[in-house]
CSV table of C-alpha atoms in Angstrom, one decimal:
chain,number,residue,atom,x,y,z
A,1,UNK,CA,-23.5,8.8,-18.1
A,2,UNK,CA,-24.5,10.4,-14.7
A,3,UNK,CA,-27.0,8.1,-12.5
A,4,UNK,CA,-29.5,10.0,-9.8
A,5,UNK,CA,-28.6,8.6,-6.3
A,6,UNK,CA,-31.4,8.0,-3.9
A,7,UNK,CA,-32.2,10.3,-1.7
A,8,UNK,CA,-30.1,10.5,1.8
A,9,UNK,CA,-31.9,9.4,5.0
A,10,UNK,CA,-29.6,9.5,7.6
A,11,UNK,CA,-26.3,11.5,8.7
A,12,UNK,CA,-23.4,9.3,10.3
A,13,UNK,CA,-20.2,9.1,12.0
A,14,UNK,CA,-17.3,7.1,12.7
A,15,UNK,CA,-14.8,6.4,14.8
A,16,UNK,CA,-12.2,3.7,13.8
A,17,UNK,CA,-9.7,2.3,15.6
A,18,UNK,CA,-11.1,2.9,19.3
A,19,UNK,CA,-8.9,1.7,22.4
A,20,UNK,CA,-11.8,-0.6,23.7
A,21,UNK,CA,-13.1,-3.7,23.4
A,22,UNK,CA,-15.8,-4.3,20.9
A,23,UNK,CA,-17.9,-5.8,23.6
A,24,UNK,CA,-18.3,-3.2,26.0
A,25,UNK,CA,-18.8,-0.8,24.0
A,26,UNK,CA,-21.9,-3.3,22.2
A,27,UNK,CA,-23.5,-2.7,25.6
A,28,UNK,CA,-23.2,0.8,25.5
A,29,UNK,CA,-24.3,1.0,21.7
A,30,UNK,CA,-27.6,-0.9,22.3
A,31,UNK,CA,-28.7,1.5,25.5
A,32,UNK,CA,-29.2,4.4,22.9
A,33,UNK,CA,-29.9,2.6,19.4
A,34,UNK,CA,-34.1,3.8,18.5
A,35,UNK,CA,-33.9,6.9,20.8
A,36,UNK,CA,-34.0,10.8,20.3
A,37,UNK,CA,-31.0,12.6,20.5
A,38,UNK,CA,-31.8,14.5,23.4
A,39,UNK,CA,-32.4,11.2,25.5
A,40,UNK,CA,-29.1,9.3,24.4
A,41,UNK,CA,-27.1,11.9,25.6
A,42,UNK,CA,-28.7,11.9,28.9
A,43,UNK,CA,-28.3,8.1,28.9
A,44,UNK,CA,-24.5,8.3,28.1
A,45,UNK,CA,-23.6,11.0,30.7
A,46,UNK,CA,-25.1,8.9,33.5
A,47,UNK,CA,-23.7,5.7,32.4
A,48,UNK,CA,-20.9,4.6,34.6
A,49,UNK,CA,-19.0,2.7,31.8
A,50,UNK,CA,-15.4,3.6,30.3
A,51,UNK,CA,-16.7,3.3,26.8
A,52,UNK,CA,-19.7,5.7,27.1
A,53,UNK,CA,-17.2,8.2,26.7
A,54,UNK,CA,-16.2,7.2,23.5
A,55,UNK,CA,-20.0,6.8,22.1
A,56,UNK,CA,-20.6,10.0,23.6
A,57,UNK,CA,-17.5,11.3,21.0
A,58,UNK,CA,-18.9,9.8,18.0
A,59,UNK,CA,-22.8,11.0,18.5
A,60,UNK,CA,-21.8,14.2,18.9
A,61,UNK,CA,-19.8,14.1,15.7
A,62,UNK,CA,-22.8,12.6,14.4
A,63,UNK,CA,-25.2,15.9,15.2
A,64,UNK,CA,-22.1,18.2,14.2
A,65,UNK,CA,-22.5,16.7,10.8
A,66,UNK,CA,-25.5,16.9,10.5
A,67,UNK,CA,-26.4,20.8,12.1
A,68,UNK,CA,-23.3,22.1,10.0
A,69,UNK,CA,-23.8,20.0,6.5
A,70,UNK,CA,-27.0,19.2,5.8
A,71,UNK,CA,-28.7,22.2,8.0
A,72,UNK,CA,-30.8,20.2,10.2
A,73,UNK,CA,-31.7,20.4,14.1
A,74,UNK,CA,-29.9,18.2,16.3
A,75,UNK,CA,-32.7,17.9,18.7
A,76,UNK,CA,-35.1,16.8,15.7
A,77,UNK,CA,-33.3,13.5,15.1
A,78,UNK,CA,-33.4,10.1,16.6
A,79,UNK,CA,-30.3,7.4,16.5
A,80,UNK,CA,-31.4,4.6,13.5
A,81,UNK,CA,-27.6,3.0,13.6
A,82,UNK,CA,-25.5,2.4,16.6
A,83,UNK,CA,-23.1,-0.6,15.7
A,84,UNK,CA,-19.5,-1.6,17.0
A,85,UNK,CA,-17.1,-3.6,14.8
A,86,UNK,CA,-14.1,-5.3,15.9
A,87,UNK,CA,-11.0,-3.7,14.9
A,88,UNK,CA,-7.1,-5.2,15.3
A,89,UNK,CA,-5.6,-6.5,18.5
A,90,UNK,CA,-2.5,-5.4,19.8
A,91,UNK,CA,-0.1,-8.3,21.3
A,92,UNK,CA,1.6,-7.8,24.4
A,93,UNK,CA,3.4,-9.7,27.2
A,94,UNK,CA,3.9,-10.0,30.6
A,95,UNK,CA,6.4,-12.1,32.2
A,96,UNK,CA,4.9,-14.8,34.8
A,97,UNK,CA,6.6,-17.0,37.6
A,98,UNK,CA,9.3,-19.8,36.4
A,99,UNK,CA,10.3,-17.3,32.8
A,100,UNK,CA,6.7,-18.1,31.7
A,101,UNK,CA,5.0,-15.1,29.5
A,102,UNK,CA,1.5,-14.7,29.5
A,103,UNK,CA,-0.1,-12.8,26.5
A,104,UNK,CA,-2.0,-9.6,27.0
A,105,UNK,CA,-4.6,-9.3,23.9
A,106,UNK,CA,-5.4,-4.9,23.8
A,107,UNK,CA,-8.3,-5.2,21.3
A,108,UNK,CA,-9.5,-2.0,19.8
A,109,UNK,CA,-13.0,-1.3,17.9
A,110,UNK,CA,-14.7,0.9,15.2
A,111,UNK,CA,-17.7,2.6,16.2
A,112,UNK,CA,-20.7,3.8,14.0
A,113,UNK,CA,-23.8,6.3,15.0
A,114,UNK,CA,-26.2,7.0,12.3
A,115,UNK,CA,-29.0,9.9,12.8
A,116,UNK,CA,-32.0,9.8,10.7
A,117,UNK,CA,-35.4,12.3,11.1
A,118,UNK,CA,-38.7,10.6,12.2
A,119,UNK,CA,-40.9,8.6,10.0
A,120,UNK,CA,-37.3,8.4,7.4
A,121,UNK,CA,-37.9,11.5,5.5
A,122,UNK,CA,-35.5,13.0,2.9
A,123,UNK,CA,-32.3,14.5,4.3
A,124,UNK,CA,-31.3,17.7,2.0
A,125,UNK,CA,-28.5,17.1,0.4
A,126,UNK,CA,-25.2,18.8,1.5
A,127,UNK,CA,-24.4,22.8,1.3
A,128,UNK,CA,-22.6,23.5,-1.9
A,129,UNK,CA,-23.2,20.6,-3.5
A,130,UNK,CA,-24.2,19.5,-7.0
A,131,UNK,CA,-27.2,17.8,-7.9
A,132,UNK,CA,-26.6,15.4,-10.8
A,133,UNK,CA,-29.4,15.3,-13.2
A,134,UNK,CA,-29.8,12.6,-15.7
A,135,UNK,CA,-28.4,13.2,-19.4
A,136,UNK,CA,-30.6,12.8,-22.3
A,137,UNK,CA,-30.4,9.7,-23.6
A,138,UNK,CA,-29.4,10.2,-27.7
A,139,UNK,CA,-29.9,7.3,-30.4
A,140,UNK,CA,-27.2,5.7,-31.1
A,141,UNK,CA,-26.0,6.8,-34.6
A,142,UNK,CA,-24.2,4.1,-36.7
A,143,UNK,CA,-20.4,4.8,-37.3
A,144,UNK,CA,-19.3,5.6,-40.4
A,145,UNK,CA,-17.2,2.8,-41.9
A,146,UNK,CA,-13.6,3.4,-42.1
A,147,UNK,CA,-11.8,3.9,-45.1
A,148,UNK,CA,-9.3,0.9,-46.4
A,149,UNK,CA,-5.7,1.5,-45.4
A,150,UNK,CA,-3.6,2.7,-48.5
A,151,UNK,CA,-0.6,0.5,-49.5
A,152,UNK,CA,2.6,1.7,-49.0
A,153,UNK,CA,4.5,2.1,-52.1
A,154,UNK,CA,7.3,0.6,-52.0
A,155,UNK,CA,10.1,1.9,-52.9
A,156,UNK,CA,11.7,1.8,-57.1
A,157,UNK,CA,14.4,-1.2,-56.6
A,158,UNK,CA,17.7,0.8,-57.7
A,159,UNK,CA,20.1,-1.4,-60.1
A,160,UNK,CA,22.6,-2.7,-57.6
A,161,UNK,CA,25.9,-3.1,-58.6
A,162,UNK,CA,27.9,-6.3,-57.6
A,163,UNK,CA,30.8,-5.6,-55.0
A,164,UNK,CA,34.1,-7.7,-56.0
A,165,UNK,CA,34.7,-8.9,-52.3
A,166,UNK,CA,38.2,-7.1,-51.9
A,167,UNK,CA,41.1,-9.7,-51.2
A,168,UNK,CA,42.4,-9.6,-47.6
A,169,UNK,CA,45.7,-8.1,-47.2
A,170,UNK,CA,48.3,-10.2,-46.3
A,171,UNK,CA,50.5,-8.1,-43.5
A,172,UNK,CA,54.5,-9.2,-44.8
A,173,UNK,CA,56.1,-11.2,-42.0
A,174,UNK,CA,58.7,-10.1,-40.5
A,175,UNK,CA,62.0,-12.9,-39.9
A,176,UNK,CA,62.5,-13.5,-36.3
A,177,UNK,CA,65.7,-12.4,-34.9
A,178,UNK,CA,67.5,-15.7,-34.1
A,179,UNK,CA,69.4,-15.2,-30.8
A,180,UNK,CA,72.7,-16.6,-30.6
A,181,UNK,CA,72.7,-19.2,-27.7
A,182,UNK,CA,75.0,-18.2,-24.7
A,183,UNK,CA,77.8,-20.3,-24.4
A,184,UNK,CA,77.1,-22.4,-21.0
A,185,UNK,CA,80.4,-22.2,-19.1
A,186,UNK,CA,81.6,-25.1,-17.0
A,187,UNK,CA,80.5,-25.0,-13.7
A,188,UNK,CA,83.2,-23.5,-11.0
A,189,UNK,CA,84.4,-26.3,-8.4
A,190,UNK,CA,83.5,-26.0,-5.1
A,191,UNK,CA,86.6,-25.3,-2.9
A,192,UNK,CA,86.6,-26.0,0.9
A,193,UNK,CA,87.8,-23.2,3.2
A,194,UNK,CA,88.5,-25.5,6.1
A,195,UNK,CA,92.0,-26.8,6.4
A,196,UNK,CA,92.3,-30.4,7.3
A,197,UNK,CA,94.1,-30.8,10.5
A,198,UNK,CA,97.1,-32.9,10.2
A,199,UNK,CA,96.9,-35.7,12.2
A,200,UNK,CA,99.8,-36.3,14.4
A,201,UNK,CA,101.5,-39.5,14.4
């Protein structure tokens, strides 16, 4: 069943994973949060600040999508969200005096710029889009009951005849050859190759 959405009142953008602390770019965010387009972009090309830069990014994003989507003027809007959200630190090293390491924390940030017309009108919805309507709603018919499951028939038992178990075979055995015993010969005496040396009276 399709459900109507509310209508849209703002156009945003996002950048995630920003190389910049949360923090300063919170001090950027809040300079421009409540005012016109026009007037935040003046604000972030004076600012002196790294991260204005990468606000500056993401409002212009912001107008892109809404000028190229939903039709709209740039100009006309104001900024109704500016937030910064921590993202993931990176952990790095640096070695110190006496093989000490000291930790470097290189946080990162997600920042999000919403634009919204004055007084929170309506934004059109986007080009090309389909608007959902909602479906009639029909009474709910009962469902027919479903027909019992037929038995299986099972199947005529077929007179079975009684198998005689069949009487192993006995394999005839063969005689084992009896092998005449070798005759064990008397062993050979050892003789001594060295002569004995008369002795000499």
């Amino acid at each position: 069943m399709a459900t109507v959405e509310e209508p849209r009142t703002h156009v945003r953008a996002e950048a995630r994973y920003v190389r910049t602390a949360p923090r300063k770019a919170q001090l950027v965010a809040e300079q421009i949060r409540g005012r016109p387009v026009p007037e935040a972009r003046t604000i972030l090309a004076f600012m002196t600040r790294d991260a204005a830069r990468d606000v500056e990014k993401v409002l212009s994003s912001a107008v892109s999508n809404a000028e190229t989507n939903h039709g709209l003027v740039g100009d006309e809007l104001y900024v109704s969200i500016a937030t910064v959200g921590a993202g993931p630190t990176l952990k790095r090293w640096r070695a110190r005096a006496r093989g000490r390491v000291a930790r470097i924390k290189k946080r990162t940030c997600h920042i999000t710029i919403a634009l919204a017309l004055p007084d929170e009108q309506a934004i059109p919805e986007p080009r090309g889009s389909v608007v959902l309507q909602p479906e009639p709603v029909e009474e709910e018919t009962p469902k027919p009951k479903r027909a019992p499951r037929k038995k299986a028939e099972e199947p005529k038992e077929e007179a079975k005849t009684e198998e005689k178990p069949k009487p192993a075979r006995k394999r005839p055995t063969k005689p084992k050859a009896t092998e005449p015993k070798a005759e064990t010969k008397p062993k050979p005496k050892r003789t001594t190759t060295r002569k004995k040396k008369e002795t000499e009276n």
